[in-house]
Short mmCIF file of C-alpha atoms and ligand atoms in Angstrom, two decimals:
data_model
loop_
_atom_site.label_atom_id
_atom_site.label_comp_id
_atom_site.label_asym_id
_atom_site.label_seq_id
_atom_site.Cartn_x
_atom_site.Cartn_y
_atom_site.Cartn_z
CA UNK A 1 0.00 0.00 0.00
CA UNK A 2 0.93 3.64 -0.65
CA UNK A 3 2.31 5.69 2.16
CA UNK A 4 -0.77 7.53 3.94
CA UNK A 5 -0.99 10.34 6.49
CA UNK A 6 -3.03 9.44 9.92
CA UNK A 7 -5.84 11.34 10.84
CA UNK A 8 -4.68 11.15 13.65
CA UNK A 9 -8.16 10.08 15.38
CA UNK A 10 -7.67 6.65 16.56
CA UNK A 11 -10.13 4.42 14.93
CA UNK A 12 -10.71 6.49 11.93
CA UNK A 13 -7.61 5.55 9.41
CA UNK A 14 -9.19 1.38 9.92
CA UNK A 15 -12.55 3.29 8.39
CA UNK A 16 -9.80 4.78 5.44
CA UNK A 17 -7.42 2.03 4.62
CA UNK A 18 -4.77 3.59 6.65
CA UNK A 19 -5.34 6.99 6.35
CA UNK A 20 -5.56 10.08 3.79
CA UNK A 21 -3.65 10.21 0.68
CA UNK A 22 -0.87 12.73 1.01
CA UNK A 23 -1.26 16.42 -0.41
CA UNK A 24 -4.80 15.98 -1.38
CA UNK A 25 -7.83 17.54 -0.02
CA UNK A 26 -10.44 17.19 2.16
CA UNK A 27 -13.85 17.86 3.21
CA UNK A 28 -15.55 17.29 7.10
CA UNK A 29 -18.75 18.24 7.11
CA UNK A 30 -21.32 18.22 9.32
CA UNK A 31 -23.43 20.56 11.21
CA UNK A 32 -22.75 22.10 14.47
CA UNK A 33 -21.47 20.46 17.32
CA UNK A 34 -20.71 17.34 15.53
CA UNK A 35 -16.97 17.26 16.15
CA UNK A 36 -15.36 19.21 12.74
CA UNK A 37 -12.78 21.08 14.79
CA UNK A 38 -11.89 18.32 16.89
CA UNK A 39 -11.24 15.89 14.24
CA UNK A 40 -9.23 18.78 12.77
CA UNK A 41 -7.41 19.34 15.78
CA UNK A 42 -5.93 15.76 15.69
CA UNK A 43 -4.98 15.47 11.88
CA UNK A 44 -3.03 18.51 13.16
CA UNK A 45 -1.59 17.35 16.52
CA UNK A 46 -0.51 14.29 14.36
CA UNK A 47 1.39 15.88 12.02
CA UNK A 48 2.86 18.56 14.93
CA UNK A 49 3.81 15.47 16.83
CA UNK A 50 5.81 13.95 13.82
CA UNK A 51 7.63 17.40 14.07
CA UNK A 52 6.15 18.81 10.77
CA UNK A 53 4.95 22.24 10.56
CA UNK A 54 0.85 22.51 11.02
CA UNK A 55 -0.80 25.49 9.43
CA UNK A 56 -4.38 26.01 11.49
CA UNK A 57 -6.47 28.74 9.84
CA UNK A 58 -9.58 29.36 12.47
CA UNK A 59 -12.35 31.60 10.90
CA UNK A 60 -15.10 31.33 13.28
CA UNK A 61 -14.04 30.01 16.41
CA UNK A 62 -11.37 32.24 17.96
CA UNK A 63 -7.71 31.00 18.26
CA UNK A 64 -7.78 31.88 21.89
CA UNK A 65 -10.71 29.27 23.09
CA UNK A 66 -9.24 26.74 20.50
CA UNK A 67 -5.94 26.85 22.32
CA UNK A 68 -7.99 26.47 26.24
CA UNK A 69 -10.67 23.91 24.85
CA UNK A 70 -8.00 21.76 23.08
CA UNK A 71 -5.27 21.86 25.34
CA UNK A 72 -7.08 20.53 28.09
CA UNK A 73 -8.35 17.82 26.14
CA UNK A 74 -3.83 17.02 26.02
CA UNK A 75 -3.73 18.26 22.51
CA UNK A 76 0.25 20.22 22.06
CA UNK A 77 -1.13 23.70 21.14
CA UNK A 78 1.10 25.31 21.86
CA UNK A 79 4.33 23.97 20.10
CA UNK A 80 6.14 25.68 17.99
CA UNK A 81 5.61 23.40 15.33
CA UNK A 82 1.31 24.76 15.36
CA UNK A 83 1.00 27.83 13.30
CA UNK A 84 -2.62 28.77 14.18
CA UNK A 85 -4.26 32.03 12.38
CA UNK A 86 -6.91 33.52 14.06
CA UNK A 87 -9.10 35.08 11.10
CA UNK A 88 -12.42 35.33 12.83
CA UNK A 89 -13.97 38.80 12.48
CA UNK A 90 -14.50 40.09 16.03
CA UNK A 91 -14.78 44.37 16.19
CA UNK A 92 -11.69 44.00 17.89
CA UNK A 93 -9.27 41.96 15.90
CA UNK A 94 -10.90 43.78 12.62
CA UNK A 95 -9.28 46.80 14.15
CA UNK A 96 -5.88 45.06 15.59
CA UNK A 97 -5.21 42.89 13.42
CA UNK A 98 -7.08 44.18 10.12
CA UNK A 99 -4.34 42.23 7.63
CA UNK A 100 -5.05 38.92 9.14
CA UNK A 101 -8.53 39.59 8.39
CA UNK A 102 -8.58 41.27 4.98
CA UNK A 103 -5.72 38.52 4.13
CA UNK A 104 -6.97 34.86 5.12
CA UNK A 105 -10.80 35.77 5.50
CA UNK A 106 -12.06 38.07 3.21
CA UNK A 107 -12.44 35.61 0.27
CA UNK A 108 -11.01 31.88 -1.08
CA UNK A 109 -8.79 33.60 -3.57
CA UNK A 110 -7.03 35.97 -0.86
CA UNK A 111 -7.05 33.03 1.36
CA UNK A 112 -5.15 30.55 -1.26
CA UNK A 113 -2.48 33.68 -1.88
CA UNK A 114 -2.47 34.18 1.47
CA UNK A 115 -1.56 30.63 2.27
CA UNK A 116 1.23 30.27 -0.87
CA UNK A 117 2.71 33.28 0.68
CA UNK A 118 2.90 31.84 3.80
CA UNK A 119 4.82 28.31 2.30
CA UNK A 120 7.63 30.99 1.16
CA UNK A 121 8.74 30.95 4.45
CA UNK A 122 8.41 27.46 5.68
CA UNK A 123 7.13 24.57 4.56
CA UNK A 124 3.68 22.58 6.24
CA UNK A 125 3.02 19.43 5.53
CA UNK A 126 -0.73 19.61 6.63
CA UNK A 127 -2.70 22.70 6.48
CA UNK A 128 -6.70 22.78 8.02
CA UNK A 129 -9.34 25.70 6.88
CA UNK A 130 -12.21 25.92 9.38
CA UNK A 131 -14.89 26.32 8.17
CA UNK A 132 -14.71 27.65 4.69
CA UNK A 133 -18.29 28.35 5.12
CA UNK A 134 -18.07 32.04 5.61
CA UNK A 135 -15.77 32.14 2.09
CA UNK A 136 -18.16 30.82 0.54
CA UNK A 137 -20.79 33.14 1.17
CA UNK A 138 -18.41 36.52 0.12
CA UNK A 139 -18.64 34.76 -3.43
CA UNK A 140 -20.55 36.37 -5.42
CA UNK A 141 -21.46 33.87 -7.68
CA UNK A 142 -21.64 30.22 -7.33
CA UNK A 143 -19.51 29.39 -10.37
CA UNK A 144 -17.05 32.42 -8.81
CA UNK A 145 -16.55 30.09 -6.15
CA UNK A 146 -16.30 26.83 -7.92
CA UNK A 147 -13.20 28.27 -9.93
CA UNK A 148 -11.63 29.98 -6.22
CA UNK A 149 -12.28 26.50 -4.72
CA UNK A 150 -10.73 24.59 -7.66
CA UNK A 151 -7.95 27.06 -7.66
CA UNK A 152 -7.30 26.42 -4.19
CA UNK A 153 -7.31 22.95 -4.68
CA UNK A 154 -4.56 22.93 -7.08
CA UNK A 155 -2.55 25.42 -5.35
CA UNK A 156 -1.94 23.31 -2.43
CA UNK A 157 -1.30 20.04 -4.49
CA UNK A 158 1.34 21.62 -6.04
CA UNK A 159 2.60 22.57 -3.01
CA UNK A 160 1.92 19.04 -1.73
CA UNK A 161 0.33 19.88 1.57
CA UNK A 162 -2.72 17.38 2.94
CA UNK A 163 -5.40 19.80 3.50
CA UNK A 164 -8.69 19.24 5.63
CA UNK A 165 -11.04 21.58 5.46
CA UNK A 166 -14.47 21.66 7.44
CA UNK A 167 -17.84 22.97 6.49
CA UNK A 168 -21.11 23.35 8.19
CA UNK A 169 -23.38 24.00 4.80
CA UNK A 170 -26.22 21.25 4.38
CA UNK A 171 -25.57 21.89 0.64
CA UNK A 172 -22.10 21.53 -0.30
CA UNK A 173 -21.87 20.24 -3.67
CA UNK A 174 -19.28 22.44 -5.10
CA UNK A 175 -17.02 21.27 -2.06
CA UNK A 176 -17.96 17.45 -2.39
CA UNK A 177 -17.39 17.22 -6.50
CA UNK A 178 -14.23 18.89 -6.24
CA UNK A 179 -12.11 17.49 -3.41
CA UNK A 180 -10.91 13.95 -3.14
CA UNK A 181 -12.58 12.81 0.26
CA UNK A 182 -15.35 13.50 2.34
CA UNK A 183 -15.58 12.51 5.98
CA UNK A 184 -19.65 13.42 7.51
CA UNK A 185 -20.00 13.29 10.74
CA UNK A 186 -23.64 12.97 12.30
CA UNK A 187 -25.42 13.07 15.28
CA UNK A 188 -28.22 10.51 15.74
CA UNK A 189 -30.72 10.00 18.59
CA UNK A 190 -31.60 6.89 19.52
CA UNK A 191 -33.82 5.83 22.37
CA UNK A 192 -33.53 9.56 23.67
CA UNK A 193 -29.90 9.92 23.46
CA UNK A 194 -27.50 11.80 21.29
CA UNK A 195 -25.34 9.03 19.18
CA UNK A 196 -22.76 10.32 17.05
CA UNK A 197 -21.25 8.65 13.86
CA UNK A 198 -19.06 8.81 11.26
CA UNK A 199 -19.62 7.92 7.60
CA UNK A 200 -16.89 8.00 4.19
CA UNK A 201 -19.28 9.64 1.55
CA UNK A 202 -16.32 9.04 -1.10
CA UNK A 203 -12.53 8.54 -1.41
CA UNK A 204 -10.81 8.75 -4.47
CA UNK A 205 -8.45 6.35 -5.37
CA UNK A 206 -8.83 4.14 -2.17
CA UNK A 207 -11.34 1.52 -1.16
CA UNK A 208 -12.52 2.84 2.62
CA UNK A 209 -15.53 1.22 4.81
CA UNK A 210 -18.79 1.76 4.02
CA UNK A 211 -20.17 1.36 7.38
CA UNK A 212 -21.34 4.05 9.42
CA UNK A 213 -19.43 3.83 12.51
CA UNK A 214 -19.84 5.26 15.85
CA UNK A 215 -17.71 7.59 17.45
CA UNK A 216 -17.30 8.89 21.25
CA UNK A 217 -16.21 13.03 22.19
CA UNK A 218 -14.60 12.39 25.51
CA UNK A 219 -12.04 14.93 27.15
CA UNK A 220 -9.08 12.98 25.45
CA UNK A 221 -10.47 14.20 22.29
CA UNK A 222 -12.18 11.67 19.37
CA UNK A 223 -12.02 7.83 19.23
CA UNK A 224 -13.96 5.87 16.52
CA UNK A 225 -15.39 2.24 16.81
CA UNK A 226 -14.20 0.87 13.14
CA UNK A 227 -15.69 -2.68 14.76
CA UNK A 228 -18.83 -1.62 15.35
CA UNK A 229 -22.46 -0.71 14.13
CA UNK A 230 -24.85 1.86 14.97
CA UNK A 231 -27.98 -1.00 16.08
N1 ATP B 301 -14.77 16.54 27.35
C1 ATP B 301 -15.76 16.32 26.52
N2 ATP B 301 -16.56 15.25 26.68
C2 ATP B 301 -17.57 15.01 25.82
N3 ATP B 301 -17.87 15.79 24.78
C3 ATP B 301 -17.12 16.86 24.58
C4 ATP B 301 -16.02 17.19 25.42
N4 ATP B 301 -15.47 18.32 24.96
C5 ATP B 301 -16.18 18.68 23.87
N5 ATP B 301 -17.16 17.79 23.65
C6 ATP B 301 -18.17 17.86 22.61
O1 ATP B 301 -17.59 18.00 21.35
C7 ATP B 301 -18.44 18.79 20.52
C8 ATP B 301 -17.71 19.95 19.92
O2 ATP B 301 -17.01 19.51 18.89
P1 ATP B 301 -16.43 20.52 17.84
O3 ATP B 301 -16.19 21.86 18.39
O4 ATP B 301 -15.27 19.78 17.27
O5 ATP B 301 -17.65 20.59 16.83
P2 ATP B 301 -17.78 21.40 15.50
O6 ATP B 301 -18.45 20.50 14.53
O7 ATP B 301 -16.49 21.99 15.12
O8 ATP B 301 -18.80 22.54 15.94
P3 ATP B 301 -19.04 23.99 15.29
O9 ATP B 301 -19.83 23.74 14.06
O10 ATP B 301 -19.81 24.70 16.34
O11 ATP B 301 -17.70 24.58 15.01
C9 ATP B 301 -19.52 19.38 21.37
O12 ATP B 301 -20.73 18.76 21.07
C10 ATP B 301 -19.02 19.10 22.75
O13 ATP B 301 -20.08 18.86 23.61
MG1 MG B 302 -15.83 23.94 14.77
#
């Protein structure tokens, strides 16, 4: 088997065939509360404890609670290996820190340059966007976005970096055509209590399980039950 990289959740490269195919892209979707950022968080403590640079751009959820919530759960925010960009739009970081924001967040196109500048300096091996929900909404037009996602796309396979990004849109078809996997996560009640699971909607150019599998949010982060069923 080709190399792969680990998702570093434990459970969910069994549901893969070992994991994601390096310097491709990829889509976790599912809506909020499912477990996007924390799946993130791990294919990005994985590659930070490999000692390869991590580039973390956060666009909704501020850097500062990622770095509290996270690190408790044991996660190594704060090595120096973890390059996370806070691009969320609060009043006060619009003001402070005005290039982050006009640079990673104001739309996919200035985020992709944004991002190639940023590999002039170093190199990551593993870059996460999340969400790229609010990109997609400065688009103007859907097919504006198609070619600023499929740019983006390209951009970082040339530059060879696995790339995970999230998205919380019930209706991401642009997304799902264009990248090569998609991991859905899902929350499920049965007999009055919250169930989550995990389901490979496609791969592309691996076989992966096509059973949805249960996974657990404890404060160690994600584990996934590749042995078992949801009934
Ligand atoms: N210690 C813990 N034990 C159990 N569940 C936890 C723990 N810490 C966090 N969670 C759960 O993990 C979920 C949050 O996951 P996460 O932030 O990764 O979701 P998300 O899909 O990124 O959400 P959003 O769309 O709001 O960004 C919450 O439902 C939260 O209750
Ligand atoms: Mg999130």
């Amino acid at each position: 088997m080709s190399e792969r990289v680990s998702t570093g959740v434990p459970g969910l490269d069994d549901m893969l065939n070992g994991g994601l195919i390096p310097g491709r892209v990829y889509l976790v979707k599912g809506a909020p509360g499912t477990g996007k950022t924390t799946l993130a968080m791990h294919f990005a403590m994985a590659g930070v404890s490999r000692g390869e640079n991590v580039l973390y751009v956060t666009l909704e959820e501020p850097a500062d609670n990622i770095k509290q919530d996270f690190g408790k759960m044991g996660f190594d925010v704060y090595n120096s290996n973890f390059f996370l960009i806070d691009a969320t739009p609060t009043t006060e970081r619009y003001v402070l820190l005005e290039d982050i924001f006009e640079t990673f967040a104001k739309n996919l196109e200035k985020l992709t340059d944004a991002i190639l500048e940023k590999f002039g300096a170093i190199h990551f091996s593993r870059l996460v966007v999340d969400p790229i929900t609010m990109l997609k909404m400065t688009s103007s037009t859907e097919l504006d976005y198609r070619r600023a996602f499929l740019k983006f796309i390209k951009t970082m396979m040339r530059l060879k970096v696995t790339t995970l990004i999230t998205s919380e849109m019930e209706r991401t078809d642009v997304e799902e055509y264009l990248v090569s996997g998609v991991i859905e996560l899902r929350t499920f009640e049965i007999k009055g209590v919250l169930e989550r699971a995990v389901k490979i909607t496609k791969f592309r150019g691996s076989g992966f399980d096509r059973v949805i599998r249960p996974f657990e949010i404890t404060d160690r982060g994600m584990v996934v039950h590749p042995d078992k069923t949801l009934f």
